[in-house]
Structures are given as C-alpha cells and as structure tokens.
Amino acid sequence: MALPKMKLHPQLRSCDQLTIGCSKETERLVADPAPGISALPHDDNLRYFDVIIEGPGGSPFQNGKFKLELFLPEEYPMAPPKVRFLTKIYHPNIDKLGRICLDILKDKWSPALQIRTVLLSVQALLSAPNPDDPLATDVAKHYKENEADAQRVSQEWTQKYAV
Amino acid sequence: MNFLSEDVPDPTDFPPQAIAPGLRTLDGSFRCDICGELYDGPVTIACGHCFCSACIRNCLLNKQECPTCRKSANEVHIRPNPVLEDVISAWKEARPFVLGLTKRETERVGEKEASRKRKRSSENPSSSSSIPGNTPGPSNRDISSPTRTLKAKSPSKVVKKPRTKREGNAEVNVISSSESEEDSKPQALKFAPRAEDLVECPLCTKKIVYRELNGHMDNKCKNDSAAKSWSLLLGGSKNGQQKGKHKKKESNSDDEYPLPLTTYNTLKDRQLKDMLVEQELPITGNRSNWEQRHRQWIVLYNSNLDKSKPNRKTKADLRKDLKRWETENAKKKKTVIADVKAYQKEQKMEFAKLVEAARPKKAGEDASVTIDTSSPLPLPTSSSTAPGDATEITSEDE
C-alpha cells in the first residue's frame, strides 16, 4: 500500500474506499480461484494484478503458463479492466505486444463482469482462436490458410516461451 | 497482502459447497452483480434481473441494457423489490450468526473426527454457553431473551414482521406512496368517503384528504409535484428562485415522487442553475459540474425512493453522499488549471510544506525540482498518483 502518500495527503483516503471495493473481489478471487487461473494483486498497487493462465487442454497452448498483466482503471466496474499478455504467444487475436482482441474488453464490457469472468474468457479465447476477427493479421492468415501448420507454430511458441 | 486479512465480507467467508451446502451460493445471490455488496435498495428491471437501485441507475445512464443478460433495459422499467429488501435486512442480521454457527459446526466436525466419543459432551457446552437460545428449530418463541434472539434465530419471521408493520402504517398515515394507493382502493369502494378519508384527485391522481379535494381542484392541482416536475422538464420554472424558499414547506408532499431524467443540452445555464437551486444543491463550478451534479442527484434521490420507508436516508444525508461522490469524481478526472501562476501562488504554502517533508527522505536528489514540475496539478495528491497510473496505462497501450 502506498502509505507514505496517504499520510501526506488525506484526500487520497477516498481512494481507500475504491481499493476496498476492489479487494472484495480480490479476496474472492484468491480464496476461490478458477481452475487454471491465478491472479495476485501487487502489494503496492491493488489495482494491478499479475495473472497466470494455463493453456487449456486440447489446444496448441496446452501445458503453457502464460503471464498476463491486468489493471483495473478508476472507473472499474463501469469501465473494463486492461489486460495484456506478457508472454509471447502465437495467436490470431493477440498481437506481438500482447494486446488482446476480445469484445468484452471493449464495447461489450458489462459492469456485471468480473476479473474472474474476464480471465475465463481470455482462457476460452486460447481454445477457440477466431481468425475472422484478427489482431495479428499474419498469424490469422496463417491460421486460415493452413491451420495445422499454424497450430504447430503455436505449440512451438508455447514450448519455447510459456513454460 | 495485508489487506487480504482485513475483514471484507464476501461469500467466501462461508465454507465451500462440500462442507456447508448452499451457504456460499446463498450469500453470493444476495449480492448485486455490479458492486458485489449485499443489495442496497434492490430493484428489478424488465428482464427480471436484480441490482442495487443506484448501481443500475448509473449503469443505464451509460448503456441501456441489462449488465447481466444484455437485454435492453430502461429507467422506466425499474421497480423496487421490497420483499428482497426485507430478505436482505434479515440476512444482514442473520449472517454473523450463521457464520458463527458454521464455524462451530466445522470445528465440531473436526473434533468429532478426532474422537467420536467426545462428540456429545463437546456439543452441549458450546451451544449453551456462547449464544442463548441457540437450539435449532422453530419452537423457541417462549425463550425469555426478547426480540434480539428471535430476530437472529429465524429469518423467516423477521421477513414477515416488518412487512405487516409497514402495511399497517400505509393504511393509517402514509399519504402518497404507491403502496397506499393500492391498499386504500378497496376502502374507497366500500365506503362513501368521509371528510378525513384519502381520495384520489380525478385530475392529477394524487391522494388528497376528501375535505380538501375541492379546494385542491380549484387550485388546478397546484400543490402537485408531478405537475411541478413537468414544468421543470418543459424548460424549468421561471420563478424557481422564489420557489426555493417555499420548497421547504412543500417538500413533504413531493418526497414520494421520483425526479425525471433531464436532457441538459436543451437547457440554458440559467434554467440549469434554477433546477439546482430548487433541489437545494450548490451551484459551484462550471456547467459540466452542474450537469453531473444534477444527474447524480437524480440517481441518488430516485434510488433512495426505491428503498422502503424505514431504510430511506434523509435529504441532508443524500446531499452529503452527493458531495462525497463529487469529491471522489473530481479526483478521477485530472483537473486542468487555467491560471497556473495564480494557482502556484495560492498553493505556495502547500508546496513549501511538501518540499520540507520530502527533503529528509531524498537528501541526495533535489526534491524541489520534482515538486516544481508537479505544480500545475490541483492537489499534490493527484500529482503524485497520476503519473503512476498514466505510465501503467501507456505501458499497456504500447
């Protein structure tokens, strides 16, 4: 917790309330985790999470452990969390900077969604790549033209980067 | 990870399904999908989903769909859910008790497994010592300790109790709540109205004491707040400023009516100001402040009306809530200061204090420079937090 700041500036106190709101969800997240997903907040910034998602079984990402970062903006839950892959991944909807093309992270966000549901959706995206709505165009092209070969590359990358 | 050990009430306080079937789900389903708290003034919308009134009203300002199922939804579909409200207040009372029970139960089970023979002897002292009247089952009415145990004991009874009370109230003295309208209709059919009976004004459908009905109609339903809100909606009252003072007397009569949503684009500054004055809200800040303030006031005010009478806040409390909301909101948006120099002058003392505070910490670095760069921001707080947040966001956007 950024305690020194708070001491200096009592006005920050109401941010406290916000973090309490977040930590309610966090507590549930930590106490009752979804299978194959872990999310831990930073000690110094409760809005910033280190996430690890296991590649879903039956996908080319199987056995991979993918690191992500998740940030809850001030407007959360009215605005979606910002999520990004930190581990390199060969996926048509995830670009080389790790940005994710997922509707619920953008216009289809709903305040009833939570960190847990968002991460489950990201995990589902790994099992079901959608090359028709690509972010990494070259990967999407590869997936469309030769899916088997593209999956092979995905698997290779998983073994190389996500262990 | 200290904050995790802080007591944040949450469904996971209850043991998982295998140990305490249904309890975790039960607590979870008493919570608003949006804020994760126990419902505060629960309301139902067209699709049947339930939210805190303030939560869903805020959501619908952004997007007119149900946050849970995405079916289209609208303010006008919002209906209070008093039964659930009663359930929640009962659960709030029962929750710590149930938690205690489950905790003891799990302890007991653990003990039982350790030594089966000791089970009986350990059960009796624990139940009789810590909580009076703790024997499960409905047959504890005659236990001497009064209401408190009763309430904590059996939520079902508590649910019934306030309800009957409220219905009783409604018939006697509540004037214009929607409940009393339904309650007193059959009455009106049965008896010819006496002078002190409440009757519905045929013009504005408001409840009026029969003896005053003629005067009220002669007055063209002047006291009626629906008419007032319409005049507001159609461009605001010209004499709003004068009305502000009379308002206090009338305020009792229009407590029951939700405020209409307003399209601010069509309003002139003057009209907007009048509307704020009419609601006894401050008129500080610029136009966008006024709009936000008024919009949020409507959310707070209307969601307060969705609660049952005993749970409602006073207008003064609502104004405090509004103020708190505003200060919080102001922090989220980085304020731009027009006259930097004047501001620096104004805040000179503050900066000096900060410099003093920073010096001993970072003796090597020249703290004064960092303070100088942050000076255009309104409060040292936001200047110190804003860059951190900004870098995080940009690093993600890269």
Short mmCIF file of N, CA, C and O in Angstrom, two decimals, chain A residues 14-15 32 53 62 72 88 92 97 100 106 108 120 123-124 128 147 150 159 161 163:
data_model
loop_
_atom_site.label_atom_id
_atom_site.label_comp_id
_atom_site.label_asym_id
_atom_site.label_seq_id
_atom_site.Cartn_x
_atom_site.Cartn_y
_atom_site.Cartn_z
N SER A 14 -10.28 8.63 0.08
CA SER A 14 -11.42 8.04 -0.60
C SER A 14 -10.97 7.00 -1.63
O SER A 14 -11.73 6.13 -2.01
N CYS A 15 -9.72 7.12 -2.07
CA CYS A 15 -9.20 6.06 -2.93
C CYS A 15 -9.17 4.75 -2.15
O CYS A 15 -9.33 3.68 -2.70
N ASP A 32 -11.13 -18.26 -3.88
CA ASP A 32 -11.95 -19.18 -4.65
C ASP A 32 -11.53 -19.12 -6.12
O ASP A 32 -12.26 -18.64 -6.97
N ILE A 53 -2.28 -17.69 -16.65
CA ILE A 53 -3.33 -18.54 -17.22
C ILE A 53 -2.67 -19.77 -17.81
O ILE A 53 -1.71 -19.66 -18.58
N GLN A 62 -1.68 -25.96 -24.77
CA GLN A 62 -1.72 -26.87 -23.64
C GLN A 62 -0.35 -26.91 -22.94
O GLN A 62 0.69 -26.85 -23.59
N LEU A 72 -6.95 -2.49 -13.21
CA LEU A 72 -8.31 -2.00 -13.03
C LEU A 72 -8.29 -0.48 -13.06
O LEU A 72 -7.73 0.15 -12.17
N LYS A 88 5.04 -14.18 -24.85
CA LYS A 88 4.87 -14.24 -26.30
C LYS A 88 3.93 -15.38 -26.65
O LYS A 88 4.03 -16.47 -26.10
N PRO A 92 -4.07 -15.67 -33.37
CA PRO A 92 -4.57 -14.65 -34.31
C PRO A 92 -5.21 -13.44 -33.63
O PRO A 92 -5.30 -12.37 -34.24
N LEU A 97 2.45 -7.28 -29.16
CA LEU A 97 2.60 -6.52 -27.93
C LEU A 97 1.78 -7.13 -26.78
O LEU A 97 1.79 -6.62 -25.67
N ILE A 100 -5.01 -7.89 -26.58
CA ILE A 100 -5.99 -8.94 -26.84
C ILE A 100 -7.20 -8.36 -27.55
O ILE A 100 -7.72 -7.31 -27.16
N LYS A 106 -13.81 -4.54 -24.63
CA LYS A 106 -14.03 -3.25 -25.29
C LYS A 106 -15.50 -2.86 -25.23
O LYS A 106 -16.00 -2.60 -24.14
N LYS A 108 -18.22 -4.54 -25.58
CA LYS A 108 -19.19 -5.45 -24.96
C LYS A 108 -18.96 -5.59 -23.45
O LYS A 108 -19.43 -6.55 -22.84
N LEU A 120 -11.46 -15.98 -17.52
CA LEU A 120 -12.01 -17.20 -18.11
C LEU A 120 -12.26 -17.00 -19.60
O LEU A 120 -12.03 -17.91 -20.41
N GLN A 123 -9.05 -17.25 -21.37
CA GLN A 123 -8.65 -18.65 -21.47
C GLN A 123 -9.44 -19.35 -22.58
O GLN A 123 -8.89 -20.14 -23.35
N ALA A 124 -10.73 -19.01 -22.67
CA ALA A 124 -11.56 -19.61 -23.72
C ALA A 124 -11.10 -19.17 -25.10
O ALA A 124 -11.18 -19.94 -26.06
N ALA A 128 -10.29 -21.29 -28.55
CA ALA A 128 -11.06 -21.02 -29.76
C ALA A 128 -10.57 -19.75 -30.44
O ALA A 128 -11.20 -18.70 -30.33
N GLU A 147 -4.26 -24.35 -41.07
CA GLU A 147 -4.50 -24.34 -39.63
C GLU A 147 -3.55 -25.29 -38.90
O GLU A 147 -3.01 -24.95 -37.84
N ALA A 150 -0.19 -23.74 -38.56
CA ALA A 150 -0.23 -22.61 -37.63
C ALA A 150 -0.29 -23.12 -36.18
O ALA A 150 0.37 -22.58 -35.30
N GLN A 159 5.95 -24.00 -26.16
CA GLN A 159 7.04 -24.73 -25.51
C GLN A 159 8.26 -23.84 -25.29
O GLN A 159 9.00 -23.99 -24.33
N TYR A 161 8.34 -20.33 -25.10
CA TYR A 161 8.22 -19.13 -24.25
C TYR A 161 7.38 -19.34 -22.99
O TYR A 161 7.57 -18.62 -22.01
N VAL A 163 6.78 -21.66 -20.50
CA VAL A 163 6.96 -22.82 -19.61
C VAL A 163 7.21 -22.37 -18.18
O VAL A 163 7.45 -21.23 -17.90
#
